[in-house]
Amino acid sequence: MFINNTTQSYDLVIFGAKGDLTKRKLLPALYKLEKNKKIFKNTRIIGIGRANWNNSEYCKIVKKNLINFLNIPLEQKIWKLFKSKLFFYNLDINNISCFKKLEKILNTNNNITIYYFAMPPNTFEIICQGLGKSYLNNKNTRIVIEKPIGNCFKSAQIINKKISKYFKESQIFRIDHYLGKETTLNLLSLRFANNIFFNNWNNKIIDHIQITVSEKVGIEGRWKYFEKTGQMKDMVQNHLLQLLTIIAMSPPNDLTENSIRDEKVKVLNSLRLINNDNVNINTVRGQYSSGIIDGKKVVSYLNEDGIKENSKTETFVSIRVNIDNNRWKGVPFYLRTGKRLPKKCSKIVIFFKKIPINLFNNAFIDIPQNKLTIRLEPHEGIDLQIVNKVPDLQSEYLLEKVKLNFDYINTFPKNSLSDAYERLLLESILGNQSLFVRHDEVEASWKWIDSITNAWESTNLIPILYKSGTWGPKEISDQIINQDKRYWS
Ligand code: BG6
């Protein structure tokens, strides 16, 4: 599945060359691919935007951005190679003649051409149209698009339909950067290459599953986007649901893109919809007030630049999810995610059912459950909590919880964890879609999200304030899990 050598040159055309995503994520990732010798020598990276820059002016800007956003020093030798692949093209997406001129620069008949839309979704159709009408959409071309793909089921369906007029599904690469993270990929090997988990991954053995994705950052000036989105659509609809589907899916027939995605869609279609009657016991919304993060004062969401007075946008969500299929009936998944929480952390914790017979009730009346913790970020690794005898000479057993621990740093000291965008760019270049989201996955996830946001709206469920630097509106949000006599790990 993951072939790692590019043996062919290609053109990577980035719409939105001046934008934030390009500066912060794409260019640093491309530079690192160059450093890792993953970019073939005749490749061209063509930045597209509205500016009268020539190539050398563009290179200067790229260099400045790399210095700002690369987390490693810029090496002259690598920069020289990278720079030789950079080009800039001034294009107005509303002007079809610009696309016609672009056609003269590109060579889509012989070269693989990847169009990366680092642009808002309302521009997708016009760009696709420009490319289509200029015959720049033949089978050698691919488009890579970023979220948000719509803001509800209907709008997602419309976007998918519009794009599909010009590009086939096999040419469309919808990015969810969580799918490019090394530790997300490892979920597949953990589940499907280890019989101890493969055969015990169901409601007979597993009690419940917790998924936490917490962030320290606030909205980072992205008020225009975030006011309309909120944490539910910014994080749950995509990243958390992707993690959930990979954890919950049944084994695919093989590791090809459609086998994996078919199984993920089945999970999404089995999510029990939330309604007005149960939204209160299954979901909590929160919004950060001012507080302290890393010893520094931070403002409330309402005081962030651009935010409407009395905004009801949530920055924290906690949800109890039920999956109505044979494998997971009776096993709740608890999700929580929020901004301005005490630490950045993504983890999945699998709680196994308690042992049915306790032979050690003199030592431990209530033997703790086995607990598998998958640390996606930081301190990447996996640990398994087991119960162990404390070594001593007593004839009675004294037991204690201990951890079997694996971490990446000690086990793979020579292999660094690559950035999600590096991998996803490479996979899109190689034409492998398994790490990208298919149209029906996006639509199925929106159907479930819509059931929650509609219920929030019709029951007027507004966010509860929580202090920045705390774990959300804890007392209330913990009730979601505590009502089942379970507790956050
Ligand atoms: C993005 C969201 O998709 O993911 C951001 O739009 C969020 O709001 C980010 O901060 C989190 O990504 P990561 O990789 O830092 O966990």
Short mmCIF file of C-alpha atoms and ligand atoms in Angstrom, two decimals:
data_model
loop_
_atom_site.label_atom_id
_atom_site.label_comp_id
_atom_site.label_asym_id
_atom_site.label_seq_id
_atom_site.Cartn_x
_atom_site.Cartn_y
_atom_site.Cartn_z
CA MET A 1 0.00 0.00 0.00
CA PHE A 2 2.59 2.59 0.97
CA ILE A 3 5.14 2.72 -1.79
CA ASN A 4 7.65 5.37 -1.04
CA ASN A 5 9.56 6.22 -4.13
CA THR A 6 8.57 8.74 -6.70
CA THR A 7 10.09 7.66 -9.95
CA GLN A 8 8.27 10.08 -12.11
CA SER A 9 8.34 13.83 -12.34
CA TYR A 10 5.09 15.66 -11.82
CA ASP A 11 3.63 19.11 -11.58
CA LEU A 12 2.16 20.12 -8.26
CA VAL A 13 -0.03 23.16 -8.82
CA ILE A 14 -1.02 24.92 -5.60
CA PHE A 15 -4.09 27.15 -5.80
CA GLY A 16 -3.81 29.51 -2.84
CA ALA A 17 -0.03 29.95 -2.94
CA LYS A 18 -0.24 32.99 -0.66
CA GLY A 19 -2.52 31.39 1.92
CA ASP A 20 -1.91 30.22 5.44
CA LEU A 21 -2.13 26.51 4.72
CA THR A 22 0.51 26.77 2.00
CA LYS A 23 2.87 28.75 4.22
CA ARG A 24 2.44 26.75 7.41
CA LYS A 25 1.97 23.22 6.15
CA LEU A 26 2.50 22.57 2.45
CA LEU A 27 5.80 24.33 1.80
CA PRO A 28 7.51 22.97 4.94
CA ALA A 29 6.25 19.47 4.07
CA LEU A 30 7.50 19.78 0.48
CA TYR A 31 10.87 21.03 1.65
CA LYS A 32 11.18 18.01 3.96
CA LEU A 33 10.26 15.68 1.11
CA GLU A 34 13.06 17.30 -0.89
CA LYS A 35 15.42 16.75 2.03
CA ASN A 36 14.35 13.10 2.17
CA LYS A 37 14.97 12.75 -1.56
CA LYS A 38 11.32 12.03 -2.28
CA ILE A 39 10.91 14.62 -5.01
CA PHE A 40 12.03 13.59 -8.46
CA LYS A 41 14.37 16.06 -10.11
CA ASN A 42 12.19 17.41 -12.92
CA THR A 43 9.23 18.08 -10.68
CA ARG A 44 7.67 21.54 -10.73
CA ILE A 45 5.88 23.15 -7.80
CA ILE A 46 3.75 25.89 -9.28
CA GLY A 47 2.26 28.39 -6.84
CA ILE A 48 -0.91 30.02 -8.12
CA GLY A 49 -2.29 33.28 -6.78
CA ARG A 50 -3.20 36.86 -7.58
CA ALA A 51 0.14 38.70 -7.55
CA ASN A 52 2.53 40.08 -10.13
CA TRP A 53 5.47 38.11 -8.80
CA ASN A 54 8.11 36.62 -11.01
CA ASN A 55 9.70 33.32 -10.01
CA SER A 56 12.59 34.87 -8.16
CA GLU A 57 10.30 37.13 -6.13
CA TYR A 58 8.20 34.07 -5.30
CA CYS A 59 11.29 32.14 -4.21
CA LYS A 60 12.26 34.94 -1.83
CA ILE A 61 8.82 34.80 -0.23
CA VAL A 62 8.90 31.02 0.04
CA LYS A 63 12.32 31.18 1.68
CA LYS A 64 11.04 33.66 4.26
CA ASN A 65 8.06 31.46 5.01
CA LEU A 66 10.21 28.38 5.34
CA ILE A 67 12.46 30.14 7.81
CA ASN A 68 9.36 31.06 9.84
CA PHE A 69 7.50 27.79 9.71
CA LEU A 70 10.04 24.98 9.28
CA ASN A 71 10.83 23.28 12.57
CA ILE A 72 14.31 22.41 11.31
CA PRO A 73 17.05 24.75 10.01
CA LEU A 74 16.96 25.60 6.31
CA GLU A 75 19.97 23.98 4.65
CA GLN A 76 21.50 25.88 1.72
CA LYS A 77 22.13 22.74 -0.33
CA ILE A 78 18.54 21.53 -0.01
CA TRP A 79 17.11 25.00 -0.52
CA LYS A 80 19.02 25.32 -3.78
CA LEU A 81 17.50 22.10 -5.10
CA PHE A 82 14.04 22.99 -3.82
CA LYS A 83 14.19 26.51 -5.25
CA SER A 84 14.94 25.19 -8.71
CA LYS A 85 11.50 23.51 -8.68
CA LEU A 86 9.50 26.57 -7.64
CA PHE A 87 7.45 28.62 -10.08
CA PHE A 88 4.74 31.22 -9.71
CA TYR A 89 1.77 31.84 -11.96
CA ASN A 90 -0.61 34.78 -11.58
CA LEU A 91 -4.13 33.51 -12.18
CA ASP A 92 -7.58 34.90 -11.57
CA ILE A 93 -9.81 31.88 -10.99
CA ASN A 94 -12.78 33.80 -12.40
CA ASN A 95 -11.05 34.41 -15.70
CA ILE A 96 -11.19 31.44 -18.03
CA SER A 97 -8.46 32.83 -20.31
CA CYS A 98 -5.99 32.49 -17.40
CA PHE A 99 -6.70 28.74 -17.31
CA LYS A 100 -6.17 28.56 -21.04
CA LYS A 101 -2.75 30.13 -20.59
CA LEU A 102 -2.02 27.69 -17.77
CA GLU A 103 -2.68 24.91 -20.22
CA LYS A 104 0.35 26.12 -22.22
CA ILE A 105 2.59 25.82 -19.18
CA LEU A 106 1.40 22.41 -18.05
CA ASN A 107 1.84 19.20 -19.91
CA THR A 108 -1.00 17.06 -18.60
CA ASN A 109 -0.74 14.60 -21.45
CA ASN A 110 2.64 13.37 -20.34
CA ASN A 111 3.02 14.49 -16.76
CA ILE A 112 1.11 13.59 -13.64
CA THR A 113 -0.44 16.87 -12.54
CA ILE A 114 -1.76 17.44 -9.04
CA TYR A 115 -3.90 20.46 -8.33
CA TYR A 116 -3.92 21.27 -4.63
CA PHE A 117 -6.85 23.47 -3.65
CA ALA A 118 -5.58 25.37 -0.62
CA MET A 119 -8.61 27.59 -1.02
CA PRO A 120 -12.06 27.92 0.57
CA PRO A 121 -14.63 25.36 -0.66
CA ASN A 122 -16.77 28.01 -2.36
CA THR A 123 -14.00 28.32 -4.95
CA PHE A 124 -13.79 24.58 -5.74
CA GLU A 125 -16.43 24.63 -8.44
CA ILE A 126 -15.06 27.60 -10.33
CA ILE A 127 -11.52 26.15 -10.27
CA CYS A 128 -12.79 22.76 -11.46
CA GLN A 129 -14.76 24.47 -14.19
CA GLY A 130 -11.72 26.48 -15.32
CA LEU A 131 -9.61 23.33 -15.42
CA GLY A 132 -12.33 21.32 -17.15
CA LYS A 133 -13.04 23.89 -19.80
CA SER A 134 -9.33 24.18 -20.56
CA TYR A 135 -8.95 20.39 -20.90
CA LEU A 136 -6.73 20.28 -17.85
CA ASN A 137 -8.64 17.41 -16.23
CA ASN A 138 -7.55 14.32 -18.17
CA LYS A 139 -6.73 11.01 -16.50
CA ASN A 140 -3.22 12.12 -15.57
CA THR A 141 -4.58 14.83 -13.30
CA ARG A 142 -5.70 14.74 -9.65
CA ILE A 143 -7.15 17.26 -7.27
CA VAL A 144 -6.41 17.45 -3.57
CA ILE A 145 -9.01 19.28 -1.52
CA GLU A 146 -9.08 20.39 2.07
CA LYS A 147 -11.88 20.46 4.57
CA PRO A 148 -14.44 21.78 5.18
CA ILE A 149 -16.28 19.83 2.51
CA GLY A 150 -19.58 21.60 3.17
CA ASN A 151 -21.12 22.47 6.50
CA CYS A 152 -23.94 19.93 6.48
CA PHE A 153 -24.99 16.83 4.56
CA LYS A 154 -26.74 18.74 1.78
CA SER A 155 -23.93 21.22 1.14
CA ALA A 156 -21.34 18.41 1.17
CA GLN A 157 -23.40 16.52 -1.36
CA ILE A 158 -23.62 19.61 -3.58
CA ILE A 159 -19.85 20.18 -3.44
CA ASN A 160 -19.17 16.52 -4.24
CA LYS A 161 -21.58 16.64 -7.15
CA LYS A 162 -20.11 19.82 -8.60
CA ILE A 163 -16.58 18.50 -8.45
CA SER A 164 -17.61 15.19 -9.94
CA LYS A 165 -18.73 16.96 -13.12
CA TYR A 166 -15.08 17.51 -13.94
CA PHE A 167 -13.13 14.84 -12.02
CA LYS A 168 -13.78 11.15 -11.39
CA GLU A 169 -13.75 9.87 -7.79
CA SER A 170 -10.42 8.16 -8.53
CA GLN A 171 -8.95 11.60 -9.25
CA ILE A 172 -10.27 13.27 -6.07
CA PHE A 173 -8.14 13.26 -2.91
CA ARG A 174 -10.01 14.69 0.10
CA ILE A 175 -7.53 15.43 2.87
CA ASP A 176 -8.01 14.77 6.54
CA HIS A 177 -4.55 15.35 7.93
CA TYR A 178 -5.19 13.01 10.88
CA LEU A 179 -5.07 10.14 8.37
CA GLY A 180 -1.49 11.09 7.52
CA LYS A 181 -0.22 10.83 11.08
CA GLU A 182 2.10 7.92 11.74
CA THR A 183 0.26 6.98 14.92
CA THR A 184 -3.11 6.94 13.13
CA LEU A 185 -1.69 4.61 10.50
CA ASN A 186 -0.38 2.37 13.20
CA LEU A 187 -3.95 1.76 14.39
CA LEU A 188 -4.34 -0.53 11.39
CA SER A 189 -1.27 -2.58 12.27
CA LEU A 190 -2.15 -2.68 15.94
CA ARG A 191 -5.61 -4.02 15.17
CA PHE A 192 -4.97 -6.24 12.19
CA ALA A 193 -1.44 -7.56 12.70
CA ASN A 194 -1.85 -8.64 16.33
CA ASN A 195 -4.13 -11.56 17.01
CA ILE A 196 -4.46 -10.63 20.68
CA PHE A 197 -6.37 -7.53 19.54
CA PHE A 198 -7.75 -8.79 16.23
CA ASN A 199 -9.82 -11.43 17.96
CA ASN A 200 -10.82 -9.43 21.01
CA TRP A 201 -12.04 -6.27 19.36
CA ASN A 202 -15.76 -6.47 20.03
CA ASN A 203 -18.52 -6.10 22.61
CA LYS A 204 -17.75 -9.45 24.24
CA ILE A 205 -14.37 -8.26 25.44
CA ILE A 206 -14.40 -4.45 25.26
CA ASP A 207 -16.35 -2.39 27.78
CA HIS A 208 -16.06 1.10 26.30
CA ILE A 209 -13.73 3.36 24.34
CA GLN A 210 -12.61 6.93 25.03
CA ILE A 211 -11.21 9.30 22.42
CA THR A 212 -9.71 12.61 23.55
CA VAL A 213 -8.28 15.28 21.26
CA SER A 214 -7.42 18.32 23.36
CA GLU A 215 -5.72 21.48 22.18
CA LYS A 216 -4.07 24.34 24.01
CA VAL A 217 -4.51 26.79 21.15
CA GLY A 218 -7.53 29.02 20.78
CA ILE A 219 -8.89 29.98 17.38
CA GLU A 220 -5.63 31.63 16.26
CA GLY A 221 -7.28 34.56 14.49
CA ARG A 222 -9.47 32.27 12.33
CA TRP A 223 -12.73 33.83 13.54
CA LYS A 224 -14.34 34.09 10.10
CA TYR A 225 -14.06 30.35 9.67
CA PHE A 226 -14.57 29.27 13.26
CA GLU A 227 -17.69 31.30 14.03
CA LYS A 228 -19.54 29.34 11.35
CA THR A 229 -17.91 26.05 12.21
CA GLY A 230 -17.41 25.50 15.93
CA GLN A 231 -15.49 22.59 17.39
CA MET A 232 -18.12 20.08 16.27
CA LYS A 233 -17.62 20.76 12.58
CA ASP A 234 -13.96 21.78 12.88
CA MET A 235 -12.78 18.64 14.69
CA VAL A 236 -15.49 16.01 15.27
CA GLN A 237 -16.96 15.76 11.76
CA ASN A 238 -13.54 14.94 10.37
CA HIS A 239 -10.64 14.09 12.68
CA LEU A 240 -12.47 12.44 15.58
CA LEU A 241 -14.82 10.51 13.32
CA GLN A 242 -11.88 9.31 11.27
CA LEU A 243 -10.19 7.99 14.42
CA LEU A 244 -13.45 6.42 15.54
CA THR A 245 -14.06 4.67 12.23
CA ILE A 246 -10.55 3.23 12.11
CA ILE A 247 -10.94 1.93 15.66
CA ALA A 248 -14.43 0.56 15.04
CA MET A 249 -14.31 -0.78 11.49
CA SER A 250 -14.37 -4.49 10.77
CA PRO A 251 -11.30 -6.00 9.12
CA PRO A 252 -11.19 -4.96 5.47
CA ASN A 253 -10.68 -7.69 2.85
CA ASP A 254 -7.30 -6.22 2.02
CA LEU A 255 -5.49 -2.92 2.39
CA THR A 256 -6.66 -1.41 -0.86
CA GLU A 257 -8.32 1.98 -0.75
CA ASN A 258 -11.84 0.84 -1.43
CA SER A 259 -11.77 -2.10 0.98
CA ILE A 260 -10.70 0.18 3.80
CA ARG A 261 -13.12 2.94 2.92
CA ASP A 262 -16.05 0.54 2.48
CA GLU A 263 -15.59 -0.64 6.06
CA LYS A 264 -15.30 2.90 7.38
CA VAL A 265 -18.53 3.93 5.67
CA LYS A 266 -20.35 0.98 7.26
CA VAL A 267 -19.38 2.29 10.70
CA LEU A 268 -20.51 5.82 9.87
CA ASN A 269 -23.84 4.51 8.65
CA SER A 270 -24.27 2.59 11.92
CA LEU A 271 -23.82 5.62 14.19
CA ARG A 272 -26.99 6.07 16.18
CA LEU A 273 -28.49 9.45 15.36
CA ILE A 274 -28.99 11.93 18.18
CA ASN A 275 -32.39 13.61 18.53
CA ASN A 276 -34.13 16.31 20.56
CA ASP A 277 -35.06 13.83 23.28
CA ASN A 278 -31.56 12.52 23.97
CA VAL A 279 -29.25 15.36 22.91
CA ASN A 280 -28.99 16.53 26.51
CA ILE A 281 -27.77 13.25 27.91
CA ASN A 282 -25.45 12.49 25.00
CA THR A 283 -23.75 15.79 24.24
CA VAL A 284 -22.28 18.80 26.00
CA ARG A 285 -21.12 22.02 24.35
CA GLY A 286 -18.67 24.40 25.96
CA GLN A 287 -17.07 27.74 25.18
CA TYR A 288 -13.83 29.03 26.72
CA SER A 289 -13.75 32.06 28.95
CA SER A 290 -10.50 33.80 29.86
CA GLY A 291 -7.90 31.91 31.86
CA ILE A 292 -4.27 30.89 32.02
CA ILE A 293 -2.39 28.66 29.59
CA ASP A 294 1.30 27.95 30.17
CA GLY A 295 1.41 30.69 32.78
CA LYS A 296 0.06 33.30 30.35
CA LYS A 297 -3.31 35.02 30.45
CA VAL A 298 -5.53 34.31 27.46
CA VAL A 299 -8.76 36.03 26.50
CA SER A 300 -12.20 34.48 26.35
CA TYR A 301 -13.64 33.26 23.05
CA LEU A 302 -16.05 36.21 23.09
CA ASN A 303 -13.12 38.61 23.36
CA GLU A 304 -11.17 37.11 20.45
CA ASP A 305 -10.92 39.48 17.48
CA GLY A 306 -13.91 39.31 15.17
CA ILE A 307 -16.20 37.25 17.41
CA LYS A 308 -19.81 38.37 17.67
CA GLU A 309 -21.01 39.57 21.05
CA ASN A 310 -23.07 36.72 22.54
CA SER A 311 -21.71 34.21 20.03
CA LYS A 312 -23.06 30.73 20.73
CA THR A 313 -20.29 28.91 18.89
CA GLU A 314 -18.84 25.98 20.84
CA THR A 315 -15.12 25.48 21.39
CA PHE A 316 -15.56 22.22 23.32
CA VAL A 317 -17.70 19.16 22.72
CA SER A 318 -18.18 15.93 24.57
CA ILE A 319 -20.37 13.18 23.12
CA ARG A 320 -21.50 9.65 23.91
CA VAL A 321 -21.66 7.71 20.68
CA ASN A 322 -23.45 4.42 20.07
CA ILE A 323 -22.71 2.21 17.11
CA ASP A 324 -25.66 0.04 16.20
CA ASN A 325 -24.00 -3.02 14.73
CA ASN A 326 -23.22 -6.52 15.95
CA ARG A 327 -19.65 -5.80 16.88
CA TRP A 328 -20.31 -2.73 19.03
CA LYS A 329 -23.83 -3.02 20.39
CA GLY A 330 -23.67 -1.96 24.04
CA VAL A 331 -20.16 -0.46 23.83
CA PRO A 332 -20.29 3.33 24.12
CA PHE A 333 -17.59 5.49 22.57
CA TYR A 334 -16.99 8.71 24.52
CA LEU A 335 -15.48 11.58 22.57
CA ARG A 336 -14.21 14.91 23.84
CA THR A 337 -12.34 17.67 22.13
CA GLY A 338 -11.78 21.31 22.87
CA LYS A 339 -9.62 24.37 22.46
CA ARG A 340 -7.83 26.16 25.31
CA LEU A 341 -7.60 22.98 27.36
CA PRO A 342 -4.61 22.42 29.69
CA LYS A 343 -2.53 20.41 27.23
CA LYS A 344 -2.26 19.27 23.63
CA CYS A 345 -2.97 15.58 23.60
CA SER A 346 -4.64 13.01 21.36
CA LYS A 347 -5.26 9.58 22.76
CA ILE A 348 -7.55 6.61 22.49
CA VAL A 349 -8.20 4.44 25.51
CA ILE A 350 -9.79 1.01 25.19
CA PHE A 351 -11.24 -0.36 28.42
CA PHE A 352 -11.65 -4.13 28.44
CA LYS A 353 -14.43 -5.77 30.41
CA LYS A 354 -13.72 -6.86 33.94
CA ILE A 355 -12.57 -10.40 34.51
CA PRO A 356 -15.68 -12.56 35.05
CA ILE A 357 -14.34 -14.49 38.08
CA ASN A 358 -12.12 -13.01 40.74
CA LEU A 359 -9.77 -15.64 42.19
CA PHE A 360 -7.86 -13.00 44.08
CA ASN A 361 -10.57 -11.38 46.12
CA ASN A 362 -8.44 -11.44 49.24
CA ALA A 363 -5.96 -9.14 47.55
CA PHE A 364 -8.13 -7.13 45.23
CA ILE A 365 -11.87 -7.04 45.73
CA ASP A 366 -12.37 -5.32 42.45
CA ILE A 367 -9.70 -6.29 39.91
CA PRO A 368 -9.09 -3.31 37.63
CA GLN A 369 -9.92 -3.60 33.94
CA ASN A 370 -7.18 -4.04 31.37
CA LYS A 371 -6.77 -0.75 29.62
CA LEU A 372 -5.02 -0.14 26.33
CA THR A 373 -3.90 3.46 25.88
CA ILE A 374 -2.87 4.57 22.41
CA ARG A 375 -0.96 7.84 22.67
CA LEU A 376 -1.30 9.46 19.27
CA GLU A 377 0.40 12.65 20.39
CA PRO A 378 2.56 13.60 22.33
CA HIS A 379 4.79 10.85 23.87
CA GLU A 380 3.67 8.69 20.95
CA GLY A 381 3.31 5.07 21.94
CA ILE A 382 1.02 2.45 23.40
CA ASP A 383 0.65 1.06 26.87
CA LEU A 384 -1.35 -1.79 28.28
CA GLN A 385 -2.41 -1.78 31.89
CA ILE A 386 -2.36 -5.23 33.45
CA VAL A 387 -2.53 -6.58 36.99
CA ASN A 388 0.68 -8.07 38.39
CA LYS A 389 1.76 -9.83 41.57
CA VAL A 390 3.93 -7.72 43.82
CA PRO A 391 7.06 -9.82 44.44
CA ASP A 392 7.36 -10.91 48.04
CA LEU A 393 7.41 -14.04 50.24
CA GLN A 394 3.86 -13.86 51.49
CA SER A 395 1.68 -16.77 50.56
CA GLU A 396 -1.23 -14.46 49.86
CA TYR A 397 -1.22 -12.66 46.59
CA LEU A 398 -0.68 -8.95 46.65
CA LEU A 399 -1.61 -7.46 43.29
CA GLU A 400 -0.89 -4.15 41.67
CA LYS A 401 -1.67 -2.38 38.38
CA VAL A 402 1.40 -2.10 36.13
CA LYS A 403 1.99 -0.97 32.57
CA LEU A 404 3.55 -2.66 29.56
CA ASN A 405 4.83 0.29 27.66
CA PHE A 406 5.99 0.88 24.11
CA ASP A 407 7.17 4.28 22.94
CA TYR A 408 8.45 5.36 19.59
CA ILE A 409 11.44 7.34 20.83
CA ASN A 410 13.08 4.40 22.59
CA THR A 411 12.02 1.67 20.19
CA PHE A 412 12.73 3.50 16.94
CA PRO A 413 15.40 6.05 17.90
CA LYS A 414 16.54 6.43 14.31
CA ASN A 415 13.11 6.88 12.72
CA SER A 416 11.54 10.27 13.17
CA LEU A 417 7.76 10.56 12.91
CA SER A 418 7.06 12.33 9.66
CA ASP A 419 4.66 15.19 9.35
CA ALA A 420 1.12 14.28 8.22
CA TYR A 421 1.29 16.60 5.21
CA GLU A 422 4.56 15.07 4.02
CA ARG A 423 2.94 11.68 3.85
CA LEU A 424 -0.31 12.87 2.33
CA LEU A 425 1.44 14.89 -0.36
CA LEU A 426 3.54 11.89 -1.22
CA GLU A 427 0.56 9.54 -1.29
CA SER A 428 -1.38 11.90 -3.55
CA ILE A 429 1.60 12.06 -5.88
CA LEU A 430 1.71 8.26 -5.89
CA GLY A 431 -2.04 8.12 -6.53
CA ASN A 432 -2.85 6.07 -3.44
CA GLN A 433 -6.26 7.06 -2.10
CA SER A 434 -6.48 4.92 1.02
CA LEU A 435 -5.44 7.82 3.25
CA PHE A 436 -8.01 10.13 1.70
CA VAL A 437 -11.70 10.41 2.38
CA ARG A 438 -14.23 9.13 -0.15
CA HIS A 439 -17.35 11.15 -1.03
CA ASP A 440 -19.72 8.77 0.77
CA GLU A 441 -17.61 8.91 3.94
CA VAL A 442 -17.90 12.69 4.03
CA GLU A 443 -21.63 12.56 3.42
CA ALA A 444 -22.30 9.83 6.00
CA SER A 445 -20.36 11.71 8.65
CA TRP A 446 -22.35 14.86 7.96
CA LYS A 447 -25.64 13.00 8.35
CA TRP A 448 -24.71 12.09 11.91
CA ILE A 449 -23.29 15.54 12.69
CA ASP A 450 -26.48 17.15 11.34
CA SER A 451 -28.55 15.07 13.76
CA ILE A 452 -26.63 16.68 16.64
CA THR A 453 -26.44 20.25 15.39
CA ASN A 454 -30.14 20.20 14.46
CA ALA A 455 -31.02 18.93 17.93
CA TRP A 456 -28.84 21.63 19.50
CA GLU A 457 -30.66 24.23 17.50
CA SER A 458 -34.17 23.04 18.11
CA THR A 459 -33.64 22.49 21.85
CA ASN A 460 -31.64 25.72 22.11
CA LEU A 461 -28.75 23.91 23.77
CA ILE A 462 -26.15 26.60 24.27
CA PRO A 463 -22.48 26.22 25.23
CA ILE A 464 -21.49 26.23 28.90
CA LEU A 465 -18.57 28.49 29.75
CA TYR A 466 -15.31 26.93 30.96
CA LYS A 467 -12.12 28.59 32.08
CA SER A 468 -9.27 28.45 29.56
CA GLY A 469 -6.66 26.02 30.86
CA THR A 470 -9.23 23.61 32.33
CA TRP A 471 -10.78 20.41 30.96
CA GLY A 472 -13.89 22.08 29.57
CA PRO A 473 -17.12 22.47 31.56
CA LYS A 474 -15.93 19.45 33.50
CA GLU A 475 -18.70 18.88 36.00
CA ILE A 476 -21.36 18.84 33.35
CA SER A 477 -19.38 17.22 30.57
CA ASP A 478 -18.17 14.42 32.86
CA GLN A 479 -21.79 13.50 33.50
CA ILE A 480 -21.95 12.15 29.96
CA ILE A 481 -19.59 9.36 30.99
CA ASN A 482 -20.25 9.26 34.75
CA GLN A 483 -23.96 8.53 34.22
CA ASP A 484 -22.77 5.14 32.93
CA LYS A 485 -20.56 4.66 36.02
CA ARG A 486 -17.47 5.16 33.91
CA TYR A 487 -14.74 7.78 34.23
CA TRP A 488 -12.33 9.63 31.95
CA SER A 489 -8.95 7.97 31.96
C1 BG6 B 1 -7.44 21.48 12.04
C2 BG6 B 1 -8.43 22.38 12.72
O1 BG6 B 1 -8.07 20.67 11.09
O2 BG6 B 1 -6.82 20.65 13.01
C3 BG6 B 1 -7.76 23.21 13.78
O3 BG6 B 1 -9.04 23.24 11.76
C4 BG6 B 1 -7.03 22.33 14.77
O4 BG6 B 1 -8.70 24.02 14.47
C5 BG6 B 1 -6.11 21.36 14.01
O5 BG6 B 1 -6.29 23.15 15.63
C6 BG6 B 1 -5.52 20.34 14.97
O6 BG6 B 1 -4.58 19.57 14.28
P1 BG6 B 1 -3.35 18.90 15.03
O7 BG6 B 1 -2.66 18.09 14.01
O8 BG6 B 1 -2.52 20.04 15.57
O9 BG6 B 1 -3.94 18.09 16.15
#
